[in-house]
Amino acid sequence: MKLLTSTYLRSTAIVGALAFALAGVFSNAAVAHADEAAADAADAAGEDIVVTGSIVSAQKDSIEAKRIADNLSDVAAADAVGRFPDQNAAAALSRLPAVAVQRDQGQERYIQVRGAPNRWTSVSIDGIPIVGVDEGGDTRAFRFDAIPAVLLSQMTVNKSLTSNLQADAVVATIDLKTYSPIEQNGLHVNGDVGYGFMDLGDGEQRQGSLRLSWSNDTFGFVLGGSHYRRKQLTDNREVGAYDASGPTEFDVRQYQIERWNNGLFGGVEYSPVEGQRIYAKAIFSEFNDDERRNQYEFRLDRATSGTRSLASGNLAGVPLRGSFNYGEYRNRNYIGTIGGDYEGDDGFDASFKLNYARTENSTFLPLVQASTSGAGNLNLSYDNSDPRFPIVTINGPFNQASLGNAGAYVLLGRQETISESYTAKLDVAKRMGDLTLSAGGLYIDRDISGNNLSISNMVMLASGAAVGQPFDINSYVTDKAWDTGFPLGVQLNYVDNIGMRRDIDSLLGRLEAAGRYDPALDVPATDRYFQREKTLAGYAMAKIESGALTAVGGVRVEKYTLGNDGSVLTGAVYTPLSRHTSKTDFFPSLNLKYSATDNLVLRLAGQRSVSRPAYGAIRVGASINDTNSPGTIGGGNPFLKPEYTWGVDASIEYYLPGNGMISVAGFSRWVDDVLYQSQIPVGSDFYDFGGVDRSNYLLSGTYNGDKGKLYGVELNVLKQFDFLPGALDGFGYQGNLTLLDGDFDMPTQKNVSFQGMSDTIANASLFYEKYGVSARVSYQWRSDWLDTLGGMGSGESRKGYENLDVSLRYALTENFTLFADLSNLTDETYVAYQGTTATPTEVEQIGSRYLFGVRFSY
């Protein structure tokens, strides 16, 4: 019934929204005739009439920016009211060629360009490199769900590098350009207010943004903010593992999630004369996620008797484990920049930037667990003919509130990583006719302190009785049944996660006061790391324009220094260790652009670049076991080397008359020392303290493999159908197709797929814009890939999925526009699997999303 209801609601919302758009078209028919008459009169008077709108103008800006660029790049430009139609930057970028997104709970988070691991794409904001510290520093990839799109005016995906761009970018570096108030004279107010709902669970969705800017010929300022919040349910089914008899457990989960993003930004600019400007900008953004977990595991492999197979089973004495938490995820960014630009009449240009950036990422997961035992265990049968949705039947009475209180405990998962950096950047150029010489420097001083997610401190909840606060895990079961779209066969009720968390916090406080709980043990010293990296870079570059040919070549020199401190645990003794490394590298690049005709542009580029290991992966902290044979070490790998690459890009771009483009691009990357996870001998004396030779101990962590290669072809088409008659010339199309291949070698295995690489990525948008109506239907699809988030070498893959979105805009007046954003209309089910889709390891669904509101612009 729930699935039928969801389908009905979704269909009704789509039909209603489309009817709204069509009504707008027909209701403006009379106005259209009047407009056409006015246009005829204007033509007779010799005036130029330009019919444009948010989609068309953004597409035009993107095409022009790509055309004049010296390197191979793709550009996403903001729409006419000063922001992107997407909620965050990742969603907007995903519409560009060869760009895919990694989603978390359905929300766009990481960007993958050309199917490569997300660590191979770097990010800068207004030209200043920014790194991420997500997941305990296990990735340097930048989180796009923390940056609201309203802050930005343009996003550029640089697929080939010039020497003035950071070299830490194997496949691309993305520059996010913030809004400049001095580009528009006068007072401008832009914003939106929206409200909607989530299909699964009917949770609310709301957003609002406001941007105020003013400028005259010499001074301008901008202030703005944004807010987005949604409450959603996530249905989740997982299988712990498969053995020779079939699934070992059915892990049934539902998450009640409340997520919200906030952004604040401001800037002032002063331009005393044309070509001279100084400015200051500040950005604060945050991503917050409060997550209530309701989870039950039918532990099939621990049954006392019965039969079990992949397709079905009949078992007795199956333990049921419950896991519950009210977890908190936080990500915050504080960015401040001051700078200046100078453009001289004598051809000399200069710019400088001073930047401070702080990124904080934290997680707190107090996970309460308990299991049934003895007579409380279950007799059950299951039907797994559709392995995505196993149906469990309880043979006999079932009491959800029968978990064992005596064995209940709380695991305290904590993670916090902070990156704090100071950056100085200087660029100068001298134009001398057809020759432009450029040079510049960059200095970054960054401190990183944190820990990977630590789940090592376990507190038995039965000890609460000793401090006058006994804990009964079963008392939190409510009488409200799960609101789920997944079949199960067993009715489960929600647990009061908020009440449980409140009592857990109170109990831990009492246990700490009584000396029964030590919060210092939540994060062992072996999980902590303290690092300081310094980058000193300089470049020299020349640009030559000779007729139809433009050549840009140069070399970038970077000295990278890393101080790496941590502690190693042997037995019960902690030993502090440090490793300091420094290396100077050269990164040449060459970009050739040949304008064969006014509309045909050919490009060829080559470069060398680098990708440095994540902070958590390279940490010194580790635990040593001297009693195993051979001994073992678990932790970071401070011996990791960066991944270095040589790359080649080529493209053919044909710019269609009017507003359109067709392009074909190819690329190849050859990568040395590809990162992967394994357990192999240390091969170093770094851990040889206390008179013990540990060079042959097995270290579990991240390693450098051998060579890898990644290559592909991108096809891109953008065109407004302005050749069609009458009302039909408002239609247009934007689409791209990317075909990819590649692999790398490990010492023990050849031709291993890159994590996160889909061999096919497709985007298609059909839009209509005329008579005040702006409508777009967008389709995205990517094929299966080896899951990056599942961990390197995990063998877990993700099934490809499609995504269908509809965006509708209707201009009531010049200043007010109604909008409707309908997302995930295919109601995708996201599937991870082991080996083949016949053995899924995770199945997840969040439902469609609907948001309606109004935009205003003055």
Coordinates of N, CA, C and O in Angstrom, one line a residue, residues 203-329:
G203 N 8.3 13.8 5.1 CA 9.1 14.8 5.9 C 9.1 16.1 5.1 O 9.1 16.2 3.9
E204 N 9.3 17.2 5.9 CA 9.3 18.5 5.2 C 10.7 18.8 4.6 O 11.7 18.3 4.9
Q205 N 10.6 19.7 3.6 CA 11.8 20.2 2.9 C 11.6 21.7 2.8 O 10.6 22.2 2.3
R206 N 12.6 22.5 3.2 CA 12.5 23.9 3.1 C 13.8 24.6 2.8 O 14.9 24.0 3.1
Q207 N 13.7 25.7 2.1 CA 14.9 26.4 1.8 C 14.6 27.9 1.7 O 13.5 28.3 1.5
G208 N 15.7 28.7 1.9 CA 15.6 30.2 1.7 C 16.9 30.7 1.5 O 17.9 30.2 2.1
S209 N 17.0 31.8 0.7 CA 18.3 32.5 0.5 C 18.0 33.9 0.3 O 16.9 34.3 -0.2
L210 N 19.0 34.8 0.6 CA 18.9 36.2 0.4 C 20.2 36.7 0.1 O 21.2 36.4 0.8
R211 N 20.3 37.5 -1.0 CA 21.6 38.2 -1.3 C 21.3 39.7 -1.6 O 20.5 40.0 -2.5
L212 N 22.0 40.5 -0.9 CA 21.8 42.0 -1.0 C 23.2 42.5 -1.5 O 24.2 42.3 -0.9
S213 N 23.2 43.2 -2.6 CA 24.4 43.8 -3.1 C 24.1 45.3 -3.6 O 23.0 45.6 -4.0
W214 N 25.2 46.1 -3.5 CA 25.1 47.5 -4.0 C 26.5 47.9 -4.4 O 27.5 47.5 -3.8
S215 N 26.5 48.7 -5.5 CA 27.8 49.2 -5.9 C 27.6 50.4 -6.8 O 26.5 50.6 -7.4
N216 N 28.6 51.3 -6.8 CA 28.6 52.4 -7.8 C 29.9 52.1 -8.6 O 30.4 51.0 -8.7
D217 N 30.4 53.2 -9.2 CA 31.6 53.0 -10.1 C 32.8 52.6 -9.3 O 33.8 52.2 -9.9
T218 N 32.9 52.9 -8.0 CA 34.1 52.7 -7.2 C 34.0 51.7 -6.0 O 35.0 51.2 -5.6
F219 N 32.8 51.6 -5.5 CA 32.7 50.8 -4.3 C 31.5 49.9 -4.4 O 30.4 50.2 -5.0
G220 N 31.6 48.7 -3.8 CA 30.5 47.7 -3.8 C 30.6 46.8 -2.6 O 31.6 46.6 -2.0
F221 N 29.4 46.3 -2.1 CA 29.4 45.3 -1.1 C 28.3 44.3 -1.3 O 27.4 44.6 -2.1
V222 N 28.4 43.2 -0.7 CA 27.5 42.1 -0.8 C 27.3 41.4 0.5 O 28.3 41.2 1.2
L223 N 26.1 41.1 0.9 CA 25.8 40.3 2.1 C 24.8 39.3 1.7 O 23.9 39.5 0.9
G224 N 24.9 38.1 2.2 CA 24.0 37.1 1.9 C 24.0 35.9 2.8 O 24.9 35.8 3.7
G225 N 23.0 35.1 2.7 CA 22.9 33.9 3.5 C 21.9 32.9 2.9 O 21.1 33.3 2.0
S226 N 22.0 31.7 3.3 CA 21.1 30.7 2.8 C 20.8 29.6 3.9 O 21.6 29.5 4.8
H227 N 19.7 29.0 3.7 CA 19.3 27.9 4.7 C 18.6 26.8 3.9 O 17.8 27.1 3.0
Y228 N 19.0 25.6 4.2 CA 18.2 24.5 3.6 C 18.1 23.4 4.7 O 19.1 23.1 5.4
R229 N 16.9 22.8 4.8 CA 16.7 21.8 5.8 C 15.7 20.8 5.2 O 14.8 21.1 4.5
R230 N 16.0 19.5 5.5 CA 15.0 18.5 5.1 C 15.0 17.4 6.2 O 16.0 17.1 6.8
K231 N 13.8 16.8 6.3 CA 13.6 15.7 7.2 C 13.2 14.5 6.3 O 12.3 14.6 5.6
Q232 N 13.9 13.4 6.5 CA 13.7 12.3 5.6 C 13.8 11.0 6.3 O 14.4 10.9 7.3
L233 N 13.2 10.0 5.7 CA 13.4 8.6 6.1 C 14.3 7.9 5.0 O 14.2 8.2 3.8
T234 N 15.2 7.0 5.5 CA 16.0 6.2 4.6 C 15.7 4.8 4.9 O 16.0 4.3 6.0
D235 N 15.2 4.0 3.9 CA 15.0 2.6 4.0 C 16.4 1.9 3.7 O 17.0 2.3 2.6
N236 N 16.8 1.0 4.5 CA 18.1 0.3 4.2 C 18.0 -1.1 4.6 O 17.5 -1.5 5.7
R237 N 18.5 -2.0 3.7 CA 18.7 -3.4 4.0 C 20.1 -3.8 3.7 O 20.6 -3.4 2.6
E238 N 20.7 -4.5 4.6 CA 22.1 -5.0 4.4 C 22.3 -6.4 4.7 O 21.5 -7.0 5.5
V239 N 23.3 -7.0 4.1 CA 23.6 -8.4 4.4 C 25.1 -8.3 5.0 O 26.0 -7.8 4.3
G240 N 25.3 -8.9 6.1 CA 26.7 -8.8 6.7 C 27.7 -9.4 5.8 O 28.8 -8.9 5.6
A241 N 27.4 -10.6 5.3 CA 28.3 -11.4 4.4 C 27.6 -12.5 3.9 O 26.4 -12.8 4.3
Y242 N 28.2 -13.2 2.9 CA 27.7 -14.4 2.4 C 28.7 -15.5 2.6 O 29.9 -15.3 2.4
D243 N 28.3 -16.7 3.0 CA 29.2 -17.9 3.1 C 28.6 -19.0 2.2 O 27.7 -18.7 1.4
A244 N 29.2 -20.2 2.4 CA 28.8 -21.2 1.5 C 27.3 -21.6 1.6 O 26.7 -22.2 0.6
S245 N 26.6 -21.2 2.7 CA 25.2 -21.6 2.9 C 24.3 -20.4 2.5 O 23.1 -20.6 2.6
G246 N 24.8 -19.3 2.2 CA 23.9 -18.2 1.9 C 24.2 -16.9 2.8 O 25.3 -16.8 3.3
P247 N 23.2 -16.1 2.9 CA 23.4 -14.8 3.8 C 23.6 -15.2 5.2 O 23.0 -16.1 5.8
T248 N 24.6 -14.5 5.9 CA 24.9 -14.8 7.3 C 24.0 -14.0 8.2 O 23.8 -14.4 9.4
E249 N 23.4 -12.9 7.7 CA 22.5 -12.1 8.5 C 21.6 -11.2 7.6 O 22.1 -10.8 6.5
F250 N 20.5 -10.8 8.1 CA 19.7 -9.8 7.4 C 19.7 -8.6 8.4 O 19.3 -8.7 9.5
D251 N 20.2 -7.5 7.9 CA 20.4 -6.3 8.6 C 19.3 -5.3 8.1 O 19.4 -4.8 7.0
V252 N 18.3 -5.1 9.0 CA 17.2 -4.2 8.6 C 17.3 -2.9 9.3 O 17.3 -2.8 10.5
R253 N 17.4 -1.8 8.5 CA 17.6 -0.5 9.1 C 16.6 0.5 8.5 O 16.2 0.4 7.4
Q254 N 16.3 1.5 9.4 CA 15.7 2.7 8.9 C 16.3 3.9 9.6 O 16.5 3.8 10.9
Y255 N 16.6 4.9 8.9 CA 17.2 6.1 9.5 C 16.2 7.2 9.4 O 15.6 7.5 8.3
Q256 N 16.0 7.9 10.5 CA 15.2 9.1 10.6 C 16.2 10.3 10.6 O 16.9 10.4 11.6
I257 N 16.2 11.1 9.6 CA 17.3 12.0 9.4 C 16.8 13.5 9.3 O 15.8 13.7 8.7
E258 N 17.5 14.3 10.0 CA 17.2 15.8 9.8 C 18.5 16.4 9.4 O 19.5 16.4 10.2
R259 N 18.6 17.0 8.2 CA 19.8 17.6 7.7 C 19.5 19.1 7.4 O 18.5 19.4 6.9
W260 N 20.5 19.9 7.7 CA 20.4 21.3 7.4 C 21.7 21.9 7.1 O 22.7 21.6 7.6
N261 N 21.7 22.8 6.1 CA 22.9 23.6 5.7 C 22.6 25.1 5.9 O 21.5 25.6 5.6
N262 N 23.6 25.8 6.4 CA 23.5 27.2 6.5 C 24.8 27.8 5.9 O 25.9 27.3 6.0
G263 N 24.6 29.0 5.3 CA 25.7 29.7 4.7 C 25.5 31.2 4.9 O 24.4 31.7 4.8
L264 N 26.6 31.8 5.3 CA 26.7 33.3 5.4 C 27.9 33.8 4.6 O 29.0 33.1 4.6
F265 N 27.8 34.9 3.9 CA 28.9 35.4 3.2 C 28.8 36.9 3.1 O 27.7 37.5 3.1
G266 N 29.9 37.5 2.9 CA 29.9 39.0 2.7 C 31.2 39.4 2.0 O 32.2 38.7 2.0
G267 N 31.1 40.6 1.4 CA 32.3 41.0 0.7 C 32.2 42.5 0.4 O 31.1 43.1 0.3
V268 N 33.4 43.2 0.4 CA 33.4 44.6 0.0 C 34.5 44.7 -1.1 O 35.5 44.0 -1.1
E269 N 34.3 45.6 -2.0 CA 35.2 45.8 -3.1 C 35.4 47.3 -3.4 O 34.4 48.0 -3.3
Y270 N 36.6 47.7 -3.7 CA 36.9 49.1 -3.9 C 37.7 49.2 -5.2 O 38.8 48.6 -5.3
S271 N 37.2 50.0 -6.1 CA 37.9 50.1 -7.4 C 38.1 51.6 -7.7 O 37.2 52.3 -8.3
P272 N 39.2 52.3 -7.3 CA 39.3 53.7 -7.4 C 39.4 54.1 -8.9 O 38.9 55.2 -9.2
V273 N 40.0 53.3 -9.7 CA 40.0 53.6 -11.2 C 39.8 52.2 -11.9 O 40.0 51.1 -11.3
E274 N 39.4 52.3 -13.1 CA 39.2 51.1 -13.9 C 40.5 50.3 -14.0 O 41.5 50.8 -14.3
G275 N 40.4 49.0 -13.7 CA 41.5 48.1 -13.8 C 42.2 47.9 -12.4 O 43.2 47.2 -12.4
Q276 N 41.8 48.6 -11.4 CA 42.4 48.5 -10.1 C 41.3 48.2 -9.1 O 40.2 48.8 -9.0
R277 N 41.6 47.1 -8.2 CA 40.5 46.7 -7.3 C 41.2 46.1 -6.1 O 42.2 45.3 -6.2
I278 N 40.6 46.4 -4.9 CA 41.0 45.6 -3.7 C 39.7 45.1 -3.1 O 38.6 45.7 -3.3
Y279 N 39.7 44.0 -2.4 CA 38.5 43.4 -1.9 C 38.8 42.6 -0.7 O 39.9 42.2 -0.4
A280 N 37.7 42.3 0.0 CA 37.8 41.4 1.2 C 36.5 40.6 1.2 O 35.4 41.1 0.9
K281 N 36.6 39.3 1.4 CA 35.5 38.4 1.4 C 35.5 37.4 2.6 O 36.6 37.0 3.0
A282 N 34.4 37.0 3.1 CA 34.3 36.1 4.2 C 33.2 35.1 3.9 O 32.1 35.5 3.4
I283 N 33.4 33.8 4.2 CA 32.4 32.8 4.0 C 32.3 31.9 5.2 O 33.4 31.5 5.8
F284 N 31.1 31.6 5.7 CA 30.9 30.6 6.7 C 29.8 29.7 6.1 O 28.8 30.1 5.6
S285 N 30.1 28.4 6.2 CA 29.1 27.4 5.7 C 29.2 26.2 6.6 O 30.2 25.9 7.2
E286 N 28.1 25.5 6.8 CA 28.0 24.4 7.6 C 27.0 23.4 7.1 O 26.0 23.7 6.5
F287 N 27.4 22.1 7.3 CA 26.5 21.0 7.1 C 26.2 20.3 8.4 O 27.2 19.9 9.1
N288 N 25.0 20.0 8.7 CA 24.6 19.3 9.9 C 23.7 18.1 9.6 O 22.8 18.2 8.8
D289 N 23.9 17.1 10.3 CA 23.1 15.9 10.1 C 22.9 15.2 11.5 O 23.8 14.8 12.2
D290 N 21.6 15.2 11.9 CA 21.2 14.5 13.1 C 20.5 13.2 12.6 O 19.5 13.3 11.9
E291 N 21.0 12.1 13.0 CA 20.6 10.8 12.5 C 20.1 9.9 13.6 O 20.9 9.6 14.5
R292 N 18.9 9.4 13.5 CA 18.3 8.5 14.4 C 18.3 7.1 13.7 O 17.6 6.9 12.7
R293 N 19.0 6.1 14.3 CA 19.1 4.8 13.7 C 18.2 3.8 14.4 O 18.3 3.7 15.6
N294 N 17.4 3.1 13.6 CA 16.7 2.0 14.1 C 17.1 0.7 13.3 O 16.9 0.7 12.1
Q295 N 17.8 -0.2 14.0 CA 18.4 -1.3 13.3 C 18.2 -2.6 14.0 O 18.4 -2.7 15.2
Y296 N 17.8 -3.6 13.2 CA 17.7 -5.0 13.8 C 18.4 -6.0 12.8 O 18.3 -5.9 11.6
E297 N 19.2 -6.8 13.5 CA 20.0 -7.8 12.7 C 19.5 -9.2 13.1 O 19.6 -9.6 14.3
F298 N 19.0 -9.9 12.1 CA 18.6 -11.4 12.2 C 19.9 -12.1 11.9 O 20.3 -12.3 10.8
R299 N 20.5 -12.7 13.0 CA 21.9 -13.3 12.9 C 21.7 -14.8 12.5 O 21.8 -15.7 13.3
L300 N 21.5 -15.0 11.2 CA 21.2 -16.3 10.7 C 22.2 -17.4 11.0 O 21.9 -18.5 11.2
D301 N 23.5 -17.0 10.8 CA 24.6 -18.0 11.0 C 24.8 -18.4 12.4 O 25.6 -19.3 12.7
R302 N 24.1 -17.8 13.4 CA 24.2 -18.2 14.8 C 23.0 -19.0 15.2 O 22.8 -19.2 16.4
A303 N 22.1 -19.5 14.3 CA 21.0 -20.3 14.7 C 21.5 -21.6 15.3 O 22.5 -22.1 14.9
T304 N 20.6 -22.1 16.2 CA 21.0 -23.4 16.8 C 20.7 -24.6 15.9 O 21.4 -25.6 16.1
S305 N 19.8 -24.5 15.0 CA 19.5 -25.6 14.1 C 18.7 -25.0 12.9 O 18.3 -23.9 12.9
G306 N 18.6 -25.9 11.9 CA 17.8 -25.5 10.7 C 18.7 -25.5 9.4 O 19.8 -25.9 9.4
T307 N 18.0 -25.1 8.3 CA 18.7 -25.0 7.0 C 18.7 -23.6 6.5 O 17.8 -22.8 6.8
R308 N 19.8 -23.3 5.8 CA 20.0 -22.0 5.2 C 20.6 -22.1 3.9 O 21.5 -22.8 3.6
S309 N 20.0 -21.4 2.9 CA 20.5 -21.3 1.5 C 20.4 -19.9 1.0 O 19.8 -19.0 1.7
L310 N 20.9 -19.6 -0.2 CA 20.8 -18.3 -0.7 C 19.4 -17.9 -1.0 O 19.0 -16.7 -0.8
A311 N 18.5 -18.8 -1.4 CA 17.1 -18.5 -1.8 C 16.1 -18.6 -0.6 O 15.2 -17.8 -0.6
S312 N 16.4 -19.4 0.4 CA 15.4 -19.6 1.5 C 16.1 -20.2 2.7 O 17.2 -20.7 2.6
G313 N 15.3 -20.2 3.8 CA 15.9 -20.8 5.0 C 14.8 -21.1 6.0 O 13.7 -20.4 6.0
N314 N 15.0 -22.1 6.9 CA 14.1 -22.4 8.0 C 15.0 -22.7 9.2 O 15.7 -23.7 9.3
L315 N 15.0 -21.7 10.2 CA 16.0 -21.8 11.3 C 15.3 -21.7 12.6 O 14.2 -21.1 12.8
A316 N 16.0 -22.2 13.6 CA 15.6 -22.1 15.0 C 16.7 -21.5 15.9 O 17.9 -21.7 15.6
G317 N 16.3 -20.7 16.9 CA 17.2 -20.1 17.8 C 18.1 -19.1 17.2 O 19.3 -19.0 17.4
V318 N 17.4 -18.2 16.4 CA 18.2 -17.1 15.7 C 18.3 -15.9 16.7 O 17.2 -15.3 17.0
P319 N 19.5 -15.4 17.0 CA 19.5 -14.2 17.9 C 19.1 -13.0 17.1 O 19.4 -12.9 15.9
L320 N 18.5 -12.0 17.8 CA 18.2 -10.8 17.2 C 18.9 -9.7 17.9 O 18.8 -9.6 19.1
R321 N 19.7 -8.9 17.2 CA 20.5 -7.8 17.8 C 19.9 -6.5 17.4 O 19.6 -6.2 16.2
G322 N 19.6 -5.6 18.4 CA 19.2 -4.3 18.1 C 20.3 -3.2 18.3 O 21.1 -3.4 19.2
S323 N 20.3 -2.3 17.4 CA 21.3 -1.2 17.4 C 20.6 0.1 17.2 O 19.8 0.3 16.3
F324 N 20.9 1.1 18.1 CA 20.1 2.3 18.1 C 21.1 3.5 18.4 O 22.0 3.3 19.3
N325 N 20.8 4.6 17.8 CA 21.6 5.8 18.2 C 20.9 7.0 17.7 O 20.0 7.0 16.9
Y326 N 21.4 8.1 18.3 CA 21.0 9.5 17.9 C 22.4 10.1 17.6 O 23.0 10.7 18.5
G327 N 22.8 10.0 16.3 CA 24.2 10.5 16.0 C 24.2 11.9 15.5 O 23.2 12.4 14.9
E328 N 25.4 12.5 15.5 CA 25.5 13.9 15.1 C 26.7 14.0 14.2 O 27.8 13.5 14.5
Y329 N 26.5 14.5 13.0 CA 27.6 14.7 12.0 C 27.7 16.2 11.7 O 26.6 16.9 11.5

